[in-house]
PDB file of C-alpha atoms in Angstrom:
ATOM      1  CA  MET A   1     -38.937 -39.859  25.425  1.00 68.00           C
ATOM      2  CA  LYS A   2     -35.936 -41.627  24.237  1.00 62.00           C
ATOM      3  CA  LYS A   3     -37.223 -41.673  20.752  1.00 64.00           C
ATOM      4  CA  ILE A   4     -37.532 -37.800  20.932  1.00 63.00           C
ATOM      5  CA  LEU A   5     -34.138 -37.423  22.153  1.00 55.00           C
ATOM      6  CA  PHE A   6     -32.638 -39.760  19.490  1.00 59.00           C
ATOM      7  CA  LEU A   7     -34.684 -38.037  16.839  1.00 54.00           C
ATOM      8  CA  PHE A   8     -33.503 -34.513  17.937  1.00 56.00           C
ATOM      9  CA  ALA A   9     -29.770 -35.733  18.157  1.00 57.00           C
ATOM     10  CA  VAL A  10     -29.942 -37.117  14.512  1.00 52.00           C
ATOM     11  CA  LEU A  11     -31.449 -33.663  13.299  1.00 53.00           C
ATOM     12  CA  MET A  12     -28.875 -31.783  15.002  1.00 57.00           C
ATOM     13  CA  PHE A  13     -26.202 -33.903  13.423  1.00 55.00           C
ATOM     14  CA  PHE A  14     -27.225 -33.494  10.093  1.00 57.00           C
ATOM     15  CA  SER A  15     -28.196 -29.924  10.375  1.00 59.00           C
ATOM     16  CA  CYS A  16     -24.526 -28.902  11.565  1.00 56.00           C
ATOM     17  CA  LYS A  17     -22.192 -27.620   8.892  1.00 51.00           C
ATOM     18  CA  LYS A  18     -18.541 -28.347   8.962  1.00 52.00           C
ATOM     19  CA  GLU A  19     -17.352 -25.092   8.293  1.00 50.00           C
ATOM     20  CA  SER A  20     -13.932 -25.393   9.930  1.00 49.00           C
ATOM     21  CA  GLN A  21     -13.039 -28.437   7.768  1.00 51.00           C
ATOM     22  CA  GLU A  22     -14.408 -26.823   4.507  1.00 52.00           C
ATOM     23  CA  SER A  23     -12.167 -23.907   4.838  1.00 54.00           C
ATOM     24  CA  PHE A  24      -9.115 -25.804   5.786  1.00 56.00           C
ATOM     25  CA  GLY A  25      -6.119 -25.415   3.549  1.00 59.00           C
ATOM     26  CA  LYS A  26      -8.132 -23.010   1.263  1.00 57.00           C
ATOM     27  CA  PRO A  27      -7.377 -19.383   0.724  1.00 57.00           C
ATOM     28  CA  ASP A  28      -9.598 -17.135   2.659  1.00 55.00           C
ATOM     29  CA  ALA A  29     -12.017 -15.478   0.118  1.00 54.00           C
ATOM     30  CA  THR A  30     -11.881 -12.130   1.869  1.00 56.00           C
ATOM     31  CA  THR A  31      -8.013 -11.869   1.705  1.00 64.00           C
ATOM     32  CA  GLU A  32      -7.105  -9.101  -0.719  1.00 71.00           C
ATOM     33  CA  VAL A  33      -3.652  -8.551  -2.185  1.00 79.00           C
ATOM     34  CA  GLN A  34      -2.728  -5.004  -2.021  1.00 88.00           C
ATOM     35  CA  THR A  35      -1.266  -3.498  -5.265  1.00 95.00           C
ATOM     36  CA  PRO A  36       2.215  -1.713  -4.896  1.00 96.00           C
ATOM     37  CA  ALA A  37       0.262   1.506  -5.756  1.00 96.00           C
ATOM     38  CA  ALA A  38      -2.428   0.957  -3.074  1.00 97.00           C
ATOM     39  CA  LEU A  39       0.511   0.318  -0.652  1.00 97.00           C
ATOM     40  CA  GLY A  40       2.242   3.335  -1.584  1.00 97.00           C
ATOM     41  CA  LYS A  41      -0.905   5.378  -1.177  1.00 97.00           C
ATOM     42  CA  THR A  42      -1.166   4.125   2.249  1.00 97.00           C
ATOM     43  CA  ILE A  43       2.440   4.897   3.092  1.00 96.00           C
ATOM     44  CA  PHE A  44       2.170   8.324   1.372  1.00 96.00           C
ATOM     45  CA  GLU A  45      -0.844   9.388   3.472  1.00 96.00           C
ATOM     46  CA  GLY A  46       0.295   7.505   6.583  1.00 95.00           C
ATOM     47  CA  LYS A  47       3.776   6.822   7.751  1.00 94.00           C
ATOM     48  CA  GLY A  48       5.544   8.649   5.056  1.00 93.00           C
ATOM     49  CA  ALA A  49       3.654  11.914   5.909  1.00 93.00           C
ATOM     50  CA  CYS A  50       4.152  12.821   2.198  1.00 95.00           C
ATOM     51  CA  ILE A  51       0.784  14.145   1.927  1.00 95.00           C
ATOM     52  CA  ALA A  52       1.604  17.079   4.199  1.00 94.00           C
ATOM     53  CA  CYS A  53       3.676  18.678   1.378  1.00 93.00           C
ATOM     54  CA  HIS A  54       2.511  16.895  -1.918  1.00 95.00           C
ATOM     55  CA  LYS A  55      -0.886  16.757  -3.460  1.00 96.00           C
ATOM     56  CA  SER A  56      -1.862  14.873  -6.627  1.00 95.00           C
ATOM     57  CA  ASP A  57      -2.246  17.897  -9.049  1.00 95.00           C
ATOM     58  CA  VAL A  58      -1.273  20.877  -7.308  1.00 95.00           C
ATOM     59  CA  LYS A  59       1.927  22.242  -6.057  1.00 94.00           C
ATOM     60  CA  LEU A  60       1.646  22.610  -2.328  1.00 91.00           C
ATOM     61  CA  VAL A  61       5.119  22.849  -0.335  1.00 92.00           C
ATOM     62  CA  GLY A  62       6.614  20.404  -2.776  1.00 93.00           C
ATOM     63  CA  PRO A  63       5.755  19.646  -6.513  1.00 95.00           C
ATOM     64  CA  SER A  64       2.685  17.675  -7.274  1.00 96.00           C
ATOM     65  CA  LEU A  65       2.651  13.991  -7.786  1.00 97.00           C
ATOM     66  CA  GLN A  66       1.802  14.587 -11.491  1.00 97.00           C
ATOM     67  CA  ASP A  67       4.940  16.702 -11.890  1.00 96.00           C
ATOM     68  CA  ILE A  68       7.249  14.388 -10.088  1.00 97.00           C
ATOM     69  CA  ALA A  69       6.084  11.574 -12.133  1.00 97.00           C
ATOM     70  CA  LYS A  70       6.456  13.399 -15.376  1.00 97.00           C
ATOM     71  CA  ILE A  71      10.068  14.644 -14.673  1.00 97.00           C
ATOM     72  CA  TYR A  72      11.256  11.335 -13.247  1.00 96.00           C
ATOM     73  CA  LYS A  73       9.829   9.570 -16.496  1.00 96.00           C
ATOM     74  CA  GLU A  74      11.302  12.255 -18.757  1.00 96.00           C
ATOM     75  CA  LYS A  75      14.715  12.106 -17.270  1.00 96.00           C
ATOM     76  CA  ASN A  76      14.626   8.217 -16.560  1.00 96.00           C
ATOM     77  CA  GLY A  77      15.331   8.999 -12.874  1.00 95.00           C
ATOM     78  CA  ASN A  78      15.299   6.566 -10.002  1.00 96.00           C
ATOM     79  CA  MET A  79      12.869   7.688  -7.526  1.00 96.00           C
ATOM     80  CA  VAL A  80      13.758   4.976  -5.031  1.00 97.00           C
ATOM     81  CA  HIS A  81      17.548   5.866  -5.095  1.00 96.00           C
ATOM     82  CA  PHE A  82      16.435   9.482  -4.379  1.00 96.00           C
ATOM     83  CA  LEU A  83      14.243   8.532  -1.503  1.00 95.00           C
ATOM     84  CA  LYS A  84      17.003   6.323  -0.028  1.00 95.00           C
ATOM     85  CA  GLY A  85      19.041   9.503  -0.023  1.00 92.00           C
ATOM     86  CA  ASP A  86      21.450   8.345  -2.665  1.00 93.00           C
ATOM     87  CA  GLY A  87      20.312  10.508  -5.647  1.00 91.00           C
ATOM     88  CA  LYS A  88      20.133  14.151  -6.598  1.00 90.00           C
ATOM     89  CA  PRO A  89      16.835  15.862  -6.721  1.00 91.00           C
ATOM     90  CA  LEU A  90      15.493  16.084 -10.167  1.00 94.00           C
ATOM     91  CA  VAL A  91      12.255  17.868  -9.851  1.00 94.00           C
ATOM     92  CA  ASP A  92      12.969  21.062  -7.996  1.00 90.00           C
ATOM     93  CA  PRO A  93      16.604  21.320  -6.513  1.00 91.00           C
ATOM     94  CA  THR A  94      15.697  24.556  -4.712  1.00 91.00           C
ATOM     95  CA  GLN A  95      13.442  22.537  -2.509  1.00 89.00           C
ATOM     96  CA  TYR A  96      15.849  19.858  -1.552  1.00 91.00           C
ATOM     97  CA  GLU A  97      16.819  21.504   1.780  1.00 91.00           C
ATOM     98  CA  VAL A  98      13.052  21.351   2.722  1.00 90.00           C
ATOM     99  CA  MET A  99      13.000  17.536   1.804  1.00 90.00           C
ATOM    100  CA  LYS A 100      16.169  16.540   3.509  1.00 90.00           C
ATOM    101  CA  PRO A 101      14.376  15.955   6.982  1.00 90.00           C
ATOM    102  CA  ASN A 102      11.769  13.602   5.151  1.00 91.00           C
ATOM    103  CA  LEU A 103      14.722  11.632   3.559  1.00 92.00           C
ATOM    104  CA  VAL A 104      15.699  10.681   7.137  1.00 93.00           C
ATOM    105  CA  LEU A 105      12.350   8.888   7.418  1.00 94.00           C
ATOM    106  CA  THR A 106      12.462   7.510   3.896  1.00 95.00           C
ATOM    107  CA  LYS A 107      15.874   6.021   4.361  1.00 95.00           C
ATOM    108  CA  THR A 108      14.226   3.665   7.049  1.00 96.00           C
ATOM    109  CA  PHE A 109      11.653   2.360   4.550  1.00 97.00           C
ATOM    110  CA  SER A 110      12.226  -1.139   2.988  1.00 97.00           C
ATOM    111  CA  ASP A 111      12.794  -1.510  -0.775  1.00 96.00           C
ATOM    112  CA  GLU A 112       9.231  -2.718  -1.221  1.00 97.00           C
ATOM    113  CA  GLU A 113       7.842   0.437   0.598  1.00 97.00           C
ATOM    114  CA  LEU A 114       9.886   2.676  -1.452  1.00 97.00           C
ATOM    115  CA  LYS A 115       9.018   0.904  -4.812  1.00 97.00           C
ATOM    116  CA  ALA A 116       5.352   1.210  -3.607  1.00 97.00           C
ATOM    117  CA  LEU A 117       5.630   4.933  -3.034  1.00 97.00           C
ATOM    118  CA  GLU A 118       7.229   5.148  -6.570  1.00 97.00           C
ATOM    119  CA  ALA A 119       4.333   3.015  -8.048  1.00 98.00           C
ATOM    120  CA  TYR A 120       2.002   5.395  -6.361  1.00 98.00           C
ATOM    121  CA  VAL A 121       3.659   8.429  -7.611  1.00 97.00           C
ATOM    122  CA  TYR A 122       3.509   7.174 -11.294  1.00 97.00           C
ATOM    123  CA  SER A 123      -0.079   6.197 -10.820  1.00 97.00           C
ATOM    124  CA  ASN A 124      -0.815   9.954 -10.860  1.00 95.00           C
ATOM    125  CA  LEU A 125       0.878  10.493 -14.169  1.00 91.00           C
ATOM    126  CA  LYS A 126      -1.608  12.034 -16.567  1.00 80.00           C
TER     127      LYS A 126
END
């Protein structure tokens, strides 16, 4: 009986993996780094609520993302500056009053979040 228990213990010892030690200090393979454009899309569709007024390729309440990207690129505009509430509207100044309440929200975003939104808008440039 002792031999069977000993044999069982030895087999268990060699069959167990030391997974906790193998991954110690190594980066997790499932961790993905989110690109600025992907983060911007998340903000655009989520807490920014931008998707309520802007679509990628068609004017809704506000101009399309393609139009915004095109105009900001042509005029060398600073989208982050505008979203902070420090810049003048470049795309459609007549819609600025409609956009003003959203600027109250975007003013609370970090620079990283605003740059991510900008990256997402530019990713729609065709």
